Amino acid sequence: EEEPVLWAVGLLEVFHCLYESQDSELVSKATAALKDASLHLTTSQDLLSCSFCLRHCQDLQRLSLRVAKGEEDGKPSVLEHQPASAWKSTFWPEDGDIFHDVTQRNQKLIPFLSPQTGPEARPRTVVLHGAAGVGKTTQAKRTLLDWSEFSQSPLHCAFYLSCRELNHMIPCTFAELICRNCPEMQDVALEVLTRAENVLFVVDGFEELKVPAGVLIHDICSDWNQKKPVPVLLSSLLKRKMVAKATLLVTTRREALRELLLLVEQPLLVEVEGFSEADRVLFFLRHLEDTDQALRALDTVKHSPALFHLCAAPAVCQLLCASLKLLMDGGEDPGLACQTTTSLFLRFLCDQFTPAPGGHPQHHLRRPLKALCLLAAQGLWTQVSLFDTEDLEPLEVEEADLRPFLDKHVLQRDRDHEDCFSFIHLSMQQFLAAAFYILRFPGDSEWQGSTLDIRGVRELFSTEARARNPQLAQAGRFLWGLLNGARARELEATFGCQVSLEAGEELLKLGLLEVFHCLYESQDPELVSKATAALKDASLHLTTSQDLLSCSFCLQHCQDLQRLSLRVAKGVLPEEEVALELDALDGRESRSNLHLLPWSELCSVFSSNKSLVFLDISHSFLSSQFVSTLCDQLASANCCLQKVVLKNISPDGVYRNLCLAFGGHKTLTHLVLEGSELDDVLSSLRQVLSHWRCKLQCLRLGPCSAPEPEWADLFLTLQFNHSLTCLDLSDSELLDEGAKLLCAGLRHPTCPVQRLSLENCQLTEACCKEVSVTLVVSQKLTHLCLAKNDLGDNGVETLCEGLRYPECRLQTLVLWCCSITSEGCGHLSTVLRQGSSLTQLDLGLNHVGVPGLKALCEALKAPWCRLQHLWLWGCSLTPFSCQDLSSALSCNRSLVTLDLGQNSLGFHGVKLLCDALRLQNCPLQTLRLKIDESDADVQNLLREIKESNPWLAVDSSRPHPQRHRPSAHDFLF
């Protein structure tokens, strides 16, 4: 009834009163006649009250709004962080449209800012992750601006928490944390958080939070009024112990993503990629003005994948454009400056302080440069990228020392805090930290990092240190880049300092690929040759274009390299269709050509390096254009490769071309071809084997499912080839008919094959007759593997017919997993007792059982048995079998290897074996058993055996049988 009296106190006070009611219907009724509103907001409470009430003024026609800038009459400011102001000052004014488009593109990926996504489908935690400098903070602040627009609740608020600021805070309550710059709002904030339906917390720069390991996970707080260290409060917020229903937006670099995911529940991960390629093109066109000049510069940058990738960061793009414009305006070639990231940052730094023509080095810059490098190194090791005056004091550095670099935009003021500053990009800090290790200044008498938290070069390249601090890797590459003599002289000429190259003598304890990245940065062939002088064996997995570039450069200078294993991931070399589409869109230099040159240089190593004798290219994706380049080098008269392994190479048709490259090869002795697309390779192989200069000794081919006539043609060449002694067709769909054709070739008097593997070739007992005849006729076949074929006891019986002949020269027979039982063992036992030439027999994974073992033991006791190696792993043997084995071992004088793995023999079984093994005349040297390591009695028995029989090796490990079984490769190659 008193409602009309309310209007006497003024509109703003009316809104305060109505806000207290929190009654939407009451507000609509009270403001039904309101057509014109004039509001002056001077406090955050003004903003909160007006926001609530204006949503329900349905007939409002005119609104005049005034928002106070700072404090007025002691009242807190309305917008604490002024995100709109920060947004406008983030970028260079002339590029505002580009950056707006970039953030607009990313905003569409954040579901809670999309009107099309219903509240129930929106994730409550979104993580923006990406590299340094790509715009995560800008994106987060943009989200703050858009939050009120997309919020569906009349009562909503947002809080911005910068982790780099939180590092400097003392323990406090959660309420004090979120209102740290406006303590008068603590009560209001708590009320809002308990009643609001939409609350947004932006946690910016998670990777910059400095806390001991484990604290974020284990120390949790849910009391808003309990004082805790800030990191604990922050982790409690992320784990939803403080504001359970809040929406969280967290930004982090990739290296801290794993730790963050331990804290947040079911987050949506959104990668912020920074400038797209189209954005970079537009940026170059705008900043280099001349179109031809801009496009030429862009093409130059594309030849350095690492540099082009860094251009996703706007600051690097700006730095690059500034350096290239200066170069090209002076008529210089931009290629050298863009060769590596080191060359770019060095050029940028020296360009800012270039002495006048004929002038002397700028000695007055020595102290500022020393201070700058010291600051960069300290920040690198402590993982700090924002500095204030407190950070300068331990370094004995004053802000005035850094003034030249602030003026030249090497350093920049922080947008939110004028008394703080950072490097223009993390890469610039890493570059100057690397320079710290090689620059020497007059008056330096000791290591500058000795009293600071700066480690030496050895730890810079330590794998453990890099695992804790991923920023060290790029700094290490910059360090090697600065060891280039020409670059060292450029630094000396510009700043009047001295460069020490002692750091290059430090042993690199890194993976080979990372070593190559570091050496590539140096662009110093002599340094590469020296660093890789002892490198004999290299295994490289290329996953990026920069990997290709670095390996191509370094491998050309590894003069004594003998073995190279190479793996090229999908996407490193462009596929034809993709490359053609991109070229059509680009209209400039072919994308394939950007990769073809480094690939050609890498492949040239196969023909230029006389020491390289082994090449393995596996699990690689090569388009026909790149395969052609590879084939040219493999077919070169200068190629000295002896062993080549080609496994799982895509796309189709690759193997046929690669095979043809080996036709008439003068040094190749071993060739392995494995993959899913080998059916059309037989005709090419036939040409290789038929060539009069062929020296191929070992061939591995499979899996292959070629038609029968093609197998016949290939096996026919065995009559004419005089070098092939080892043939492995494992896993091929040869079938019985194919095996018969092969046997016909093997029986020819001039066939040189001595070792043959037909493992898992879908053979049955039907082909065993042909194989048996071959064993008699062929005087050269000594090793035969028929594993994983369903031969059965009948097939073994047929094979034994050939093994009985004195003309049979077979020494090794592999029959694991061939469906053999005790009956088949009986046939083999008969052959062994008769003095067969067999010395190695593998019957693993057959159901031999007690009767089968008994038959084999009878053979071992026979004086004419020559068996030296017997594999019975996984043959269903029991402790009852061990009595026969013990008796056989006591009599046998030839067996040196016995594999009983994957058989449960128990304590009593092992004890029976030990009785024989204690005998001084037992020749056994290797025994493999399945042992329960927790069985103390068995362990004592094994110790006794080793003491009484020290030359006996007992293997009681329990690996997977398929991983430790004797393979065809062991016998053949």
JSON list of C-alpha atoms in Angstrom, two decimals, residues 577-682:
[
{"chain": "A", "resi": 577, "resn": "GLU", "atom": "CA", "xyz": [45.52, -35.05, -53.39]},
{"chain": "A", "resi": 578, "resn": "VAL", "atom": "CA", "xyz": [45.96, -32.83, -50.33]},
{"chain": "A", "resi": 579, "resn": "ALA", "atom": "CA", "xyz": [48.98, -31.07, -51.81]},
{"chain": "A", "resi": 580, "resn": "LEU", "atom": "CA", "xyz": [47.21, -30.35, -55.09]},
{"chain": "A", "resi": 581, "resn": "GLU", "atom": "CA", "xyz": [44.17, -28.90, -53.30]},
{"chain": "A", "resi": 582, "resn": "LEU", "atom": "CA", "xyz": [46.34, -26.66, -51.11]},
{"chain": "A", "resi": 583, "resn": "ASP", "atom": "CA", "xyz": [48.44, -25.54, -54.07]},
{"chain": "A", "resi": 584, "resn": "ALA", "atom": "CA", "xyz": [45.30, -24.59, -55.99]},
{"chain": "A", "resi": 585, "resn": "LEU", "atom": "CA", "xyz": [44.08, -22.50, -53.06]},
{"chain": "A", "resi": 586, "resn": "ASP", "atom": "CA", "xyz": [47.47, -20.93, -52.40]},
{"chain": "A", "resi": 587, "resn": "GLY", "atom": "CA", "xyz": [48.45, -20.17, -55.96]},
{"chain": "A", "resi": 588, "resn": "ARG", "atom": "CA", "xyz": [52.13, -19.92, -55.03]},
{"chain": "A", "resi": 589, "resn": "GLU", "atom": "CA", "xyz": [54.93, -22.36, -54.34]},
{"chain": "A", "resi": 590, "resn": "SER", "atom": "CA", "xyz": [53.87, -26.01, -54.18]},
{"chain": "A", "resi": 591, "resn": "ARG", "atom": "CA", "xyz": [53.42, -27.44, -50.68]},
{"chain": "A", "resi": 592, "resn": "SER", "atom": "CA", "xyz": [55.09, -30.64, -51.89]},
{"chain": "A", "resi": 593, "resn": "ASN", "atom": "CA", "xyz": [58.15, -28.68, -52.99]},
{"chain": "A", "resi": 594, "resn": "LEU", "atom": "CA", "xyz": [58.58, -27.27, -49.48]},
{"chain": "A", "resi": 595, "resn": "HIS", "atom": "CA", "xyz": [59.11, -30.84, -48.25]},
{"chain": "A", "resi": 596, "resn": "LEU", "atom": "CA", "xyz": [60.70, -32.32, -51.37]},
{"chain": "A", "resi": 597, "resn": "LEU", "atom": "CA", "xyz": [64.05, -30.56, -50.95]},
{"chain": "A", "resi": 598, "resn": "PRO", "atom": "CA", "xyz": [64.72, -31.71, -47.35]},
{"chain": "A", "resi": 599, "resn": "TRP", "atom": "CA", "xyz": [63.43, -35.19, -48.24]},
{"chain": "A", "resi": 600, "resn": "SER", "atom": "CA", "xyz": [65.76, -35.32, -51.26]},
{"chain": "A", "resi": 601, "resn": "GLU", "atom": "CA", "xyz": [68.68, -34.22, -49.08]},
{"chain": "A", "resi": 602, "resn": "LEU", "atom": "CA", "xyz": [67.84, -36.88, -46.51]},
{"chain": "A", "resi": 603, "resn": "CYS", "atom": "CA", "xyz": [67.60, -39.61, -49.17]},
{"chain": "A", "resi": 604, "resn": "SER", "atom": "CA", "xyz": [70.89, -38.49, -50.70]},
{"chain": "A", "resi": 605, "resn": "VAL", "atom": "CA", "xyz": [72.57, -39.81, -47.57]},
{"chain": "A", "resi": 606, "resn": "PHE", "atom": "CA", "xyz": [71.79, -43.36, -48.78]},
{"chain": "A", "resi": 607, "resn": "SER", "atom": "CA", "xyz": [74.09, -42.91, -51.75]},
{"chain": "A", "resi": 608, "resn": "SER", "atom": "CA", "xyz": [76.63, -40.39, -50.44]},
{"chain": "A", "resi": 609, "resn": "ASN", "atom": "CA", "xyz": [77.50, -42.02, -47.10]},
{"chain": "A", "resi": 610, "resn": "LYS", "atom": "CA", "xyz": [79.79, -44.97, -47.85]},
{"chain": "A", "resi": 611, "resn": "SER", "atom": "CA", "xyz": [79.63, -46.17, -44.24]},
{"chain": "A", "resi": 612, "resn": "LEU", "atom": "CA", "xyz": [75.84, -46.62, -44.25]},
{"chain": "A", "resi": 613, "resn": "VAL", "atom": "CA", "xyz": [75.14, -50.33, -44.77]},
{"chain": "A", "resi": 614, "resn": "PHE", "atom": "CA", "xyz": [71.78, -50.85, -43.00]},
{"chain": "A", "resi": 615, "resn": "LEU", "atom": "CA", "xyz": [68.51, -49.01, -43.69]},
{"chain": "A", "resi": 616, "resn": "ASP", "atom": "CA", "xyz": [65.14, -49.66, -42.04]},
{"chain": "A", "resi": 617, "resn": "ILE", "atom": "CA", "xyz": [62.10, -47.65, -43.16]},
{"chain": "A", "resi": 618, "resn": "SER", "atom": "CA", "xyz": [59.03, -48.81, -41.25]},
{"chain": "A", "resi": 619, "resn": "HIS", "atom": "CA", "xyz": [55.48, -47.61, -40.51]},
{"chain": "A", "resi": 620, "resn": "SER", "atom": "CA", "xyz": [55.89, -44.67, -42.89]},
{"chain": "A", "resi": 621, "resn": "PHE", "atom": "CA", "xyz": [53.59, -42.71, -45.17]},
{"chain": "A", "resi": 622, "resn": "LEU", "atom": "CA", "xyz": [55.24, -41.74, -48.47]},
{"chain": "A", "resi": 623, "resn": "SER", "atom": "CA", "xyz": [53.39, -40.44, -51.52]},
{"chain": "A", "resi": 624, "resn": "SER", "atom": "CA", "xyz": [54.54, -41.55, -54.99]},
{"chain": "A", "resi": 625, "resn": "GLN", "atom": "CA", "xyz": [56.54, -38.35, -55.57]},
{"chain": "A", "resi": 626, "resn": "PHE", "atom": "CA", "xyz": [58.60, -38.95, -52.44]},
{"chain": "A", "resi": 627, "resn": "VAL", "atom": "CA", "xyz": [58.93, -42.68, -53.13]},
{"chain": "A", "resi": 628, "resn": "SER", "atom": "CA", "xyz": [60.35, -41.80, -56.54]},
{"chain": "A", "resi": 629, "resn": "THR", "atom": "CA", "xyz": [63.03, -39.66, -54.88]},
{"chain": "A", "resi": 630, "resn": "LEU", "atom": "CA", "xyz": [63.84, -42.49, -52.48]},
{"chain": "A", "resi": 631, "resn": "CYS", "atom": "CA", "xyz": [64.10, -45.02, -55.32]},
{"chain": "A", "resi": 632, "resn": "ASP", "atom": "CA", "xyz": [66.46, -42.79, -57.28]},
{"chain": "A", "resi": 633, "resn": "GLN", "atom": "CA", "xyz": [68.92, -42.76, -54.39]},
{"chain": "A", "resi": 634, "resn": "LEU", "atom": "CA", "xyz": [68.57, -46.49, -53.64]},
{"chain": "A", "resi": 635, "resn": "ALA", "atom": "CA", "xyz": [69.24, -47.31, -57.29]},
{"chain": "A", "resi": 636, "resn": "SER", "atom": "CA", "xyz": [72.27, -45.04, -57.43]},
{"chain": "A", "resi": 637, "resn": "ALA", "atom": "CA", "xyz": [75.56, -46.68, -58.39]},
{"chain": "A", "resi": 638, "resn": "ASN", "atom": "CA", "xyz": [77.10, -45.05, -55.32]},
{"chain": "A", "resi": 639, "resn": "CYS", "atom": "CA", "xyz": [74.65, -46.67, -52.85]},
{"chain": "A", "resi": 640, "resn": "CYS", "atom": "CA", "xyz": [76.51, -49.09, -50.56]},
{"chain": "A", "resi": 641, "resn": "LEU", "atom": "CA", "xyz": [73.55, -50.43, -48.59]},
{"chain": "A", "resi": 642, "resn": "GLN", "atom": "CA", "xyz": [73.80, -54.11, -47.70]},
{"chain": "A", "resi": 643, "resn": "LYS", "atom": "CA", "xyz": [70.67, -54.65, -45.62]},
{"chain": "A", "resi": 644, "resn": "VAL", "atom": "CA", "xyz": [67.33, -52.93, -46.29]},
{"chain": "A", "resi": 645, "resn": "VAL", "atom": "CA", "xyz": [64.13, -53.37, -44.26]},
{"chain": "A", "resi": 646, "resn": "LEU", "atom": "CA", "xyz": [60.87, -51.94, -45.62]},
{"chain": "A", "resi": 647, "resn": "LYS", "atom": "CA", "xyz": [57.85, -52.51, -43.35]},
{"chain": "A", "resi": 648, "resn": "ASN", "atom": "CA", "xyz": [54.29, -51.19, -43.47]},
{"chain": "A", "resi": 649, "resn": "ILE", "atom": "CA", "xyz": [54.83, -48.36, -45.93]},
{"chain": "A", "resi": 650, "resn": "SER", "atom": "CA", "xyz": [51.83, -46.58, -47.45]},
{"chain": "A", "resi": 651, "resn": "PRO", "atom": "CA", "xyz": [50.19, -46.03, -49.90]},
{"chain": "A", "resi": 652, "resn": "ASP", "atom": "CA", "xyz": [49.52, -48.91, -52.33]},
{"chain": "A", "resi": 653, "resn": "GLY", "atom": "CA", "xyz": [52.05, -49.68, -55.02]},
{"chain": "A", "resi": 654, "resn": "VAL", "atom": "CA", "xyz": [55.05, -48.44, -53.04]},
{"chain": "A", "resi": 655, "resn": "TYR", "atom": "CA", "xyz": [56.76, -51.81, -52.69]},
{"chain": "A", "resi": 656, "resn": "ARG", "atom": "CA", "xyz": [56.76, -52.59, -56.40]},
{"chain": "A", "resi": 657, "resn": "ASN", "atom": "CA", "xyz": [58.69, -49.39, -57.19]},
{"chain": "A", "resi": 658, "resn": "LEU", "atom": "CA", "xyz": [61.06, -49.89, -54.28]},
{"chain": "A", "resi": 659, "resn": "CYS", "atom": "CA", "xyz": [61.80, -53.45, -55.43]},
{"chain": "A", "resi": 660, "resn": "LEU", "atom": "CA", "xyz": [62.69, -52.31, -58.91]},
{"chain": "A", "resi": 661, "resn": "ALA", "atom": "CA", "xyz": [65.23, -49.91, -57.40]},
{"chain": "A", "resi": 662, "resn": "PHE", "atom": "CA", "xyz": [67.25, -52.93, -56.26]},
{"chain": "A", "resi": 663, "resn": "GLY", "atom": "CA", "xyz": [67.53, -54.55, -59.67]},
{"chain": "A", "resi": 664, "resn": "GLY", "atom": "CA", "xyz": [71.21, -55.19, -60.30]},
{"chain": "A", "resi": 665, "resn": "HIS", "atom": "CA", "xyz": [72.20, -53.65, -56.97]},
{"chain": "A", "resi": 666, "resn": "LYS", "atom": "CA", "xyz": [75.87, -54.44, -56.40]},
{"chain": "A", "resi": 667, "resn": "THR", "atom": "CA", "xyz": [75.98, -54.50, -52.57]},
{"chain": "A", "resi": 668, "resn": "LEU", "atom": "CA", "xyz": [72.49, -55.51, -51.32]},
{"chain": "A", "resi": 669, "resn": "THR", "atom": "CA", "xyz": [72.56, -58.85, -49.47]},
{"chain": "A", "resi": 670, "resn": "HIS", "atom": "CA", "xyz": [69.49, -58.67, -47.17]},
{"chain": "A", "resi": 671, "resn": "LEU", "atom": "CA", "xyz": [66.02, -57.43, -48.10]},
{"chain": "A", "resi": 672, "resn": "VAL", "atom": "CA", "xyz": [62.91, -57.44, -45.89]},
{"chain": "A", "resi": 673, "resn": "LEU", "atom": "CA", "xyz": [59.51, -56.52, -47.36]},
{"chain": "A", "resi": 674, "resn": "GLU", "atom": "CA", "xyz": [56.59, -56.53, -44.91]},
{"chain": "A", "resi": 675, "resn": "GLY", "atom": "CA", "xyz": [53.22, -54.89, -45.31]},
{"chain": "A", "resi": 676, "resn": "SER", "atom": "CA", "xyz": [49.59, -55.31, -46.22]},
{"chain": "A", "resi": 677, "resn": "GLU", "atom": "CA", "xyz": [49.99, -54.48, -49.93]},
{"chain": "A", "resi": 678, "resn": "LEU", "atom": "CA", "xyz": [52.54, -56.97, -51.24]},
{"chain": "A", "resi": 679, "resn": "ASP", "atom": "CA", "xyz": [50.41, -58.91, -53.72]},
{"chain": "A", "resi": 680, "resn": "ASP", "atom": "CA", "xyz": [51.75, -57.04, -56.76]},
{"chain": "A", "resi": 681, "resn": "VAL", "atom": "CA", "xyz": [55.41, -57.18, -55.75]},
{"chain": "A", "resi": 682, "resn": "LEU", "atom": "CA", "xyz": [56.28, -60.70, -56.97]}
]
